[in-house]
PDB file of C-alpha atoms in Angstrom:
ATOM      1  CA  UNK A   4       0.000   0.000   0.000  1.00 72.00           C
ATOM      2  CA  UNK A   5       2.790   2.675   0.688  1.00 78.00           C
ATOM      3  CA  UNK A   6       4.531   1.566  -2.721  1.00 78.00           C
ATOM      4  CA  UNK A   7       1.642   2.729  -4.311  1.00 78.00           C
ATOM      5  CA  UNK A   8       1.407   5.862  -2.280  1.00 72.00           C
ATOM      6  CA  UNK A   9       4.656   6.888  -3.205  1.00 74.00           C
ATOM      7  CA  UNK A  10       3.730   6.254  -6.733  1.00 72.00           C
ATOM      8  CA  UNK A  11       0.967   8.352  -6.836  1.00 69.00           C
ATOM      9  CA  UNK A  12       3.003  10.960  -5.481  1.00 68.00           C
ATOM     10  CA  UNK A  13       5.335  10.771  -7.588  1.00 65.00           C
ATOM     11  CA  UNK A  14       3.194  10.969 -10.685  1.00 65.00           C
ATOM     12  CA  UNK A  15       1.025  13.341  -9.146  1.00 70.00           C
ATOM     13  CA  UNK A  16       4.219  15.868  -8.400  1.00 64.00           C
ATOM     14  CA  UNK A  17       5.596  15.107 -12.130  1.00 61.00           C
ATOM     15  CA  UNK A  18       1.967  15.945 -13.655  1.00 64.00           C
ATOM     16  CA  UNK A  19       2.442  19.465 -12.129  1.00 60.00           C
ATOM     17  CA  UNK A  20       5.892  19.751 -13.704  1.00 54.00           C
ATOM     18  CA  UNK A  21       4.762  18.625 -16.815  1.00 56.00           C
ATOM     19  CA  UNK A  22       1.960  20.675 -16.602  1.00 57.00           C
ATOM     20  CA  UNK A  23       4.203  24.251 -15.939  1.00 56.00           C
ATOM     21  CA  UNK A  24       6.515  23.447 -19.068  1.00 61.00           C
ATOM     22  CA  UNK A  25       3.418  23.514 -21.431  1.00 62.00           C
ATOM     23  CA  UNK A  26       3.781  26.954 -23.272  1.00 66.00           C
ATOM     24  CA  UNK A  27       1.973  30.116 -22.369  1.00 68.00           C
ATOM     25  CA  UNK A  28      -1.092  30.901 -24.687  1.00 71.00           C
ATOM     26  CA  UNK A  29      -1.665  34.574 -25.352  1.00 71.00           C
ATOM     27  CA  UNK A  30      -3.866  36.258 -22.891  1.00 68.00           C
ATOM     28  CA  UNK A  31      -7.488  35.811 -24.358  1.00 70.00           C
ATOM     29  CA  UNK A  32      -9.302  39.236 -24.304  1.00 74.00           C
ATOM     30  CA  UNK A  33     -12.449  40.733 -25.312  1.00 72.00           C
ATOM     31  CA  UNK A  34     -10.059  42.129 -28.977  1.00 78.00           C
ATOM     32  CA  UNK A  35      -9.252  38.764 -29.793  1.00 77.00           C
ATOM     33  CA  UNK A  36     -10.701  36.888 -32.738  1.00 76.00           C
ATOM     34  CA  UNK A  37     -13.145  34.007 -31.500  1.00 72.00           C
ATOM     35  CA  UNK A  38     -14.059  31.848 -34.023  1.00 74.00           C
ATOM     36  CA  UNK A  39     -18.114  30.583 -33.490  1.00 78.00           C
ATOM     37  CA  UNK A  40     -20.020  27.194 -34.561  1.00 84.00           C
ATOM     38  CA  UNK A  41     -23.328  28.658 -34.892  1.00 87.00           C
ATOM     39  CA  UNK A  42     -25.674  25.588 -33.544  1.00 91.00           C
ATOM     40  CA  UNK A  43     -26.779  23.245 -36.465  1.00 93.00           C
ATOM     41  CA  UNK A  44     -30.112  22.377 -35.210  1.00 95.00           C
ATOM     42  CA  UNK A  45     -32.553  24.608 -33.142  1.00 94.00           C
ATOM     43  CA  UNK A  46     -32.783  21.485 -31.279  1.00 94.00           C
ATOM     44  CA  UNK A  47     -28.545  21.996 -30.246  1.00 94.00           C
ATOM     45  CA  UNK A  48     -28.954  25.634 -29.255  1.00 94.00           C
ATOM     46  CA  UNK A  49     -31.499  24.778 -27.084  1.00 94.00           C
ATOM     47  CA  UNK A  50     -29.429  21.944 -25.434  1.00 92.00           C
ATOM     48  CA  UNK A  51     -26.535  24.851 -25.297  1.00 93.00           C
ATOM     49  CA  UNK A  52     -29.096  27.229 -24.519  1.00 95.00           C
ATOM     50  CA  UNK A  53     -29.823  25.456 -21.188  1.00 93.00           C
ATOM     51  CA  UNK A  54     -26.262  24.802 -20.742  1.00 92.00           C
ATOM     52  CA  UNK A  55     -25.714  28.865 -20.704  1.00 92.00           C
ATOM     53  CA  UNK A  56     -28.666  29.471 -18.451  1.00 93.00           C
ATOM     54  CA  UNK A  57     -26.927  26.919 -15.878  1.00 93.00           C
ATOM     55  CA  UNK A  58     -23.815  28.472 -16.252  1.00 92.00           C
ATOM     56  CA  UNK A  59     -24.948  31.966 -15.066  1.00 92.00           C
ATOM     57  CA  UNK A  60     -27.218  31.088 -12.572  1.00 91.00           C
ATOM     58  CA  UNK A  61     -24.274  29.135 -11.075  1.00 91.00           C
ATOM     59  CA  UNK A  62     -22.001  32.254 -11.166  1.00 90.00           C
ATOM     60  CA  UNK A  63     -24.738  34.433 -10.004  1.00 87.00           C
ATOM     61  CA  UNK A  64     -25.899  32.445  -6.749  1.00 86.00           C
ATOM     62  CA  UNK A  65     -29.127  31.205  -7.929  1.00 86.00           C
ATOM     63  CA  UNK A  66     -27.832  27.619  -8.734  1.00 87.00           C
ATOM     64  CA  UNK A  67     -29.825  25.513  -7.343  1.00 88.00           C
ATOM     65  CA  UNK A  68     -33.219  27.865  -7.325  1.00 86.00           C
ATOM     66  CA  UNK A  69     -33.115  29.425  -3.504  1.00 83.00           C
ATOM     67  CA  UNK A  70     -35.998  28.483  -1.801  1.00 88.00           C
ATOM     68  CA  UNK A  71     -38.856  31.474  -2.082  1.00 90.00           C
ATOM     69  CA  UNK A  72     -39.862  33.147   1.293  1.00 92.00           C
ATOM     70  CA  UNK A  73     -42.274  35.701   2.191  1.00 94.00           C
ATOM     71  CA  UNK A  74     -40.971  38.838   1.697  1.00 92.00           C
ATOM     72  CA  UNK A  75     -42.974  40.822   4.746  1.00 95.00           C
ATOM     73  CA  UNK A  76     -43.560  43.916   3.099  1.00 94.00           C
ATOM     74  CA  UNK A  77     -43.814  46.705   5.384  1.00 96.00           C
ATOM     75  CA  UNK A  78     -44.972  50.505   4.435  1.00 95.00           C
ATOM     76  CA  UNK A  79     -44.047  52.170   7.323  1.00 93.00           C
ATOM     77  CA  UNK A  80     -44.696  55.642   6.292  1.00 94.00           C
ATOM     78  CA  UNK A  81     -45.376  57.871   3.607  1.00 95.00           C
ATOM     79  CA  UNK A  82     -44.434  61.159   2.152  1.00 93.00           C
ATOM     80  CA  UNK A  83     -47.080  63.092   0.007  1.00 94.00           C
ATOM     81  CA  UNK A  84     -46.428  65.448  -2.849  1.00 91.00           C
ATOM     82  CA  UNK A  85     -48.477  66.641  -5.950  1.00 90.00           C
ATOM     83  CA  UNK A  86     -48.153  64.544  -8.252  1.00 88.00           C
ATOM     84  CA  UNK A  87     -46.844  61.390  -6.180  1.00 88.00           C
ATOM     85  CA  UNK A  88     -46.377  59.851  -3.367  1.00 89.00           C
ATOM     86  CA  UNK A  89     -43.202  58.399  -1.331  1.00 89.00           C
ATOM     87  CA  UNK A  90     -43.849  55.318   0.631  1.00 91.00           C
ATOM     88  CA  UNK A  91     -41.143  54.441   2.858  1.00 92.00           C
ATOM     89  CA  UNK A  92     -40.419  50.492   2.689  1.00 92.00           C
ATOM     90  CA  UNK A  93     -38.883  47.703   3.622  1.00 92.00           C
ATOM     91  CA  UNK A  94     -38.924  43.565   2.659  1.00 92.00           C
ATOM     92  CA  UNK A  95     -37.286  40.513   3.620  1.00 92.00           C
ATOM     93  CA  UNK A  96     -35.762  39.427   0.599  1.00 86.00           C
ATOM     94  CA  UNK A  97     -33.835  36.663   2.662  1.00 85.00           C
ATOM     95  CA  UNK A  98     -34.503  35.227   6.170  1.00 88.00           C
ATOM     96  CA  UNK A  99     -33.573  38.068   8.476  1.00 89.00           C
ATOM     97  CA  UNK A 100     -31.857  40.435   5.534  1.00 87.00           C
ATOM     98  CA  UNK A 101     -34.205  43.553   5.084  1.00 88.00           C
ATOM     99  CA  UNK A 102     -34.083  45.622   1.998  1.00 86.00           C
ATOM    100  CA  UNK A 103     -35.022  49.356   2.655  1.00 86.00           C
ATOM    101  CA  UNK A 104     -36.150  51.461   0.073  1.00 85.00           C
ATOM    102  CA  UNK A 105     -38.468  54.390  -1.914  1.00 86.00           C
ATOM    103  CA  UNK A 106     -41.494  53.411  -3.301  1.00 86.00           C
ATOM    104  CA  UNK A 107     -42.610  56.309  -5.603  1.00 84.00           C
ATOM    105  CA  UNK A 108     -46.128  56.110  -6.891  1.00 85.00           C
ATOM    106  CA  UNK A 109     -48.233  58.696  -9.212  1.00 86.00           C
ATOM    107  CA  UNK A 110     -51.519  59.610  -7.305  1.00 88.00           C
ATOM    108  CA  UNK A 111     -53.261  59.513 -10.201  1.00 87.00           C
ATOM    109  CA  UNK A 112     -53.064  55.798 -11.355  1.00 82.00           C
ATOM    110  CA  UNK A 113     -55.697  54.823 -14.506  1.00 80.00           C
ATOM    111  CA  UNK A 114     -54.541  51.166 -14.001  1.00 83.00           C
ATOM    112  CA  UNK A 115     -51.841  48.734 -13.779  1.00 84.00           C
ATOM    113  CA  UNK A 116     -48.565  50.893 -14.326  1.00 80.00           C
ATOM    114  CA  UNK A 117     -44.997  50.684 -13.458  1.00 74.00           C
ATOM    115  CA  UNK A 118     -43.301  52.490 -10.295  1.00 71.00           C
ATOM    116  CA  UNK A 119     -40.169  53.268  -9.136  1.00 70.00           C
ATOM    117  CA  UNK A 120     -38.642  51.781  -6.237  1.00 74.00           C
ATOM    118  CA  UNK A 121     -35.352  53.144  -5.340  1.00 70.00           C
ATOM    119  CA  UNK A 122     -33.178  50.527  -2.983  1.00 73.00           C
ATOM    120  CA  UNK A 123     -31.120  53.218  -0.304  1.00 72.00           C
ATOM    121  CA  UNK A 124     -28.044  51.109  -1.105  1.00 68.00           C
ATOM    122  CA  UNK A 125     -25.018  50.229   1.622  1.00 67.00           C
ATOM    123  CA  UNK A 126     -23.221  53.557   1.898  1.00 67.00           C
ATOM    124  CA  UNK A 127     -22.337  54.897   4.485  1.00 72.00           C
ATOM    125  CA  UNK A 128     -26.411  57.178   5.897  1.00 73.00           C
ATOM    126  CA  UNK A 129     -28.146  55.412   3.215  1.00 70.00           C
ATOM    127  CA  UNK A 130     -30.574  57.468   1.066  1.00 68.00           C
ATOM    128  CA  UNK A 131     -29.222  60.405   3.634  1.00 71.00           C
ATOM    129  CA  UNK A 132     -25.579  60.151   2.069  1.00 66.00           C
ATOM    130  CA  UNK A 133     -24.036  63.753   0.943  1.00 63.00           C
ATOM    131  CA  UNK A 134     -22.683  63.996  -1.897  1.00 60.00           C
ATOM    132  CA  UNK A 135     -21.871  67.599  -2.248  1.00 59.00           C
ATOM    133  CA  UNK A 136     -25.031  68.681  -4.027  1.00 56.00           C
ATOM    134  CA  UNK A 137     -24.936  72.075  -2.618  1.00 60.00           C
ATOM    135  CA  UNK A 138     -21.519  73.377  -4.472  1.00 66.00           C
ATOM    136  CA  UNK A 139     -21.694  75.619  -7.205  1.00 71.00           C
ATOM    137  CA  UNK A 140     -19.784  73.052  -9.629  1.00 67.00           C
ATOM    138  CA  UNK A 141     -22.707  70.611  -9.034  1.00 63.00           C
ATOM    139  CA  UNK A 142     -25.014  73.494 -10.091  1.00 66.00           C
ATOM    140  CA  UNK A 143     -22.976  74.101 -12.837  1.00 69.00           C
ATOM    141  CA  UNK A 144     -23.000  70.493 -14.393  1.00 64.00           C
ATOM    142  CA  UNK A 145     -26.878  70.600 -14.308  1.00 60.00           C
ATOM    143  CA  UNK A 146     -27.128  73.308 -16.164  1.00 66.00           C
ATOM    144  CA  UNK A 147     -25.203  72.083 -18.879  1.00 67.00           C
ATOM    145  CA  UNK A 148     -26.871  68.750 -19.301  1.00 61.00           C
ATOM    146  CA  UNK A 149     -23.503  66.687 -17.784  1.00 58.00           C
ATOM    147  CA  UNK A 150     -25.943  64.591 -15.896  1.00 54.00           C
ATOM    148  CA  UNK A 151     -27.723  63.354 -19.593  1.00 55.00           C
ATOM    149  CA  UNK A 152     -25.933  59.844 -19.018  1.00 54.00           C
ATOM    150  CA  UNK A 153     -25.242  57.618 -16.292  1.00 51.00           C
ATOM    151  CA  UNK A 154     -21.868  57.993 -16.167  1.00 56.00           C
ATOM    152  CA  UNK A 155     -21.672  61.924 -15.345  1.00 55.00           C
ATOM    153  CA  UNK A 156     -24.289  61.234 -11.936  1.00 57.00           C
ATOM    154  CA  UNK A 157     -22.387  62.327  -9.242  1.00 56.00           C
ATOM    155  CA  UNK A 158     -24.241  59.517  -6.908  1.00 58.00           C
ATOM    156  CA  UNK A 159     -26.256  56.466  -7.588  1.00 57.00           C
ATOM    157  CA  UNK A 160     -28.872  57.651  -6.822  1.00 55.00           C
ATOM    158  CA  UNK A 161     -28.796  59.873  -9.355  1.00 53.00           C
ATOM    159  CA  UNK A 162     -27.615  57.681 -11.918  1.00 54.00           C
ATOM    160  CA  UNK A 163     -30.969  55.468 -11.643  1.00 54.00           C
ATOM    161  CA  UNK A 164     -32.758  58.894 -12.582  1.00 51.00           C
ATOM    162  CA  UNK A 165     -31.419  59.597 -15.870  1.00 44.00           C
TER     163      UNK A 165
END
């Protein structure tokens, strides 16, 4: 039994040295040229289909399912404008993790319509976080439409606004 211990040490030690003299590929990045079988059969890309959707869920966290719990919605108050209204919330969206957030609704509602609901994030005071909004330079890049994309918000909050 040792003999073949050793053995499989051996080969196993020798498999890594075999392994590191193999020679370096270039560095694959998202300018290289990546050749593509395009499935034959609707029947394959719906086998690699699958195989995809596995794939992210699995680098994602959602592989297998999680299990669905309530999520304990709680309004717990409400701010009233206008034109809308600003629900303060909060759900369970695991056991024992709480989600707080904005729910802003349009008082005048026909039907079935979309809202907004605006997660506070984990910064440091939450939806209460400064960002310098006050300065001059902030009032400055409003006025000349710097905020038109995401990428000139000067908080994330802002960003989900544009």
């Amino acid at each position: 039994m040792i003999a073949i211990m050793k053995k499989l040490l051996l080969l196993s030690l020798l498999a890594g040295h075999l392994h590191a003299q193999s020679p370096a590929r270039e560095p694959r990045d998202l300018n290289g040229y990546f050749p593509m079988t395009p499935p034959a059969s609707k029947e394959a890309w719906q086998a690699r289909r699958a195989e995809i959707e596995q794939r992210v869920a699995l680098a994602s966290g959602l592989w297998p399912i999680p299990e669905k719990t309530p999520l304990n919605a709680v309004v717990h108050g409400r701010v009233e404008r206008d034109d809308y209204t600003i629900d303060r919330v909060f759900f369970e969206s695991l056991p024992g993790h709480y989600v707080t957030g904005s729910l802003y609704l349009p008082k005048q509602r026909p039907a079935k319509m979309p809202a907004i609901l605006c997660p506070h994030g984990h910064w440091p005071d939450g939806r209460f976080m400064d960002r310098g909004t006050g300065t001059a330079a902030t009032k400055k890049e409003i006025e000349t439409g710097a905020e038109e994309l995401e990428c000139g918000a000067r908080s994330p909050l802002q960003a989900r606004c544009v």
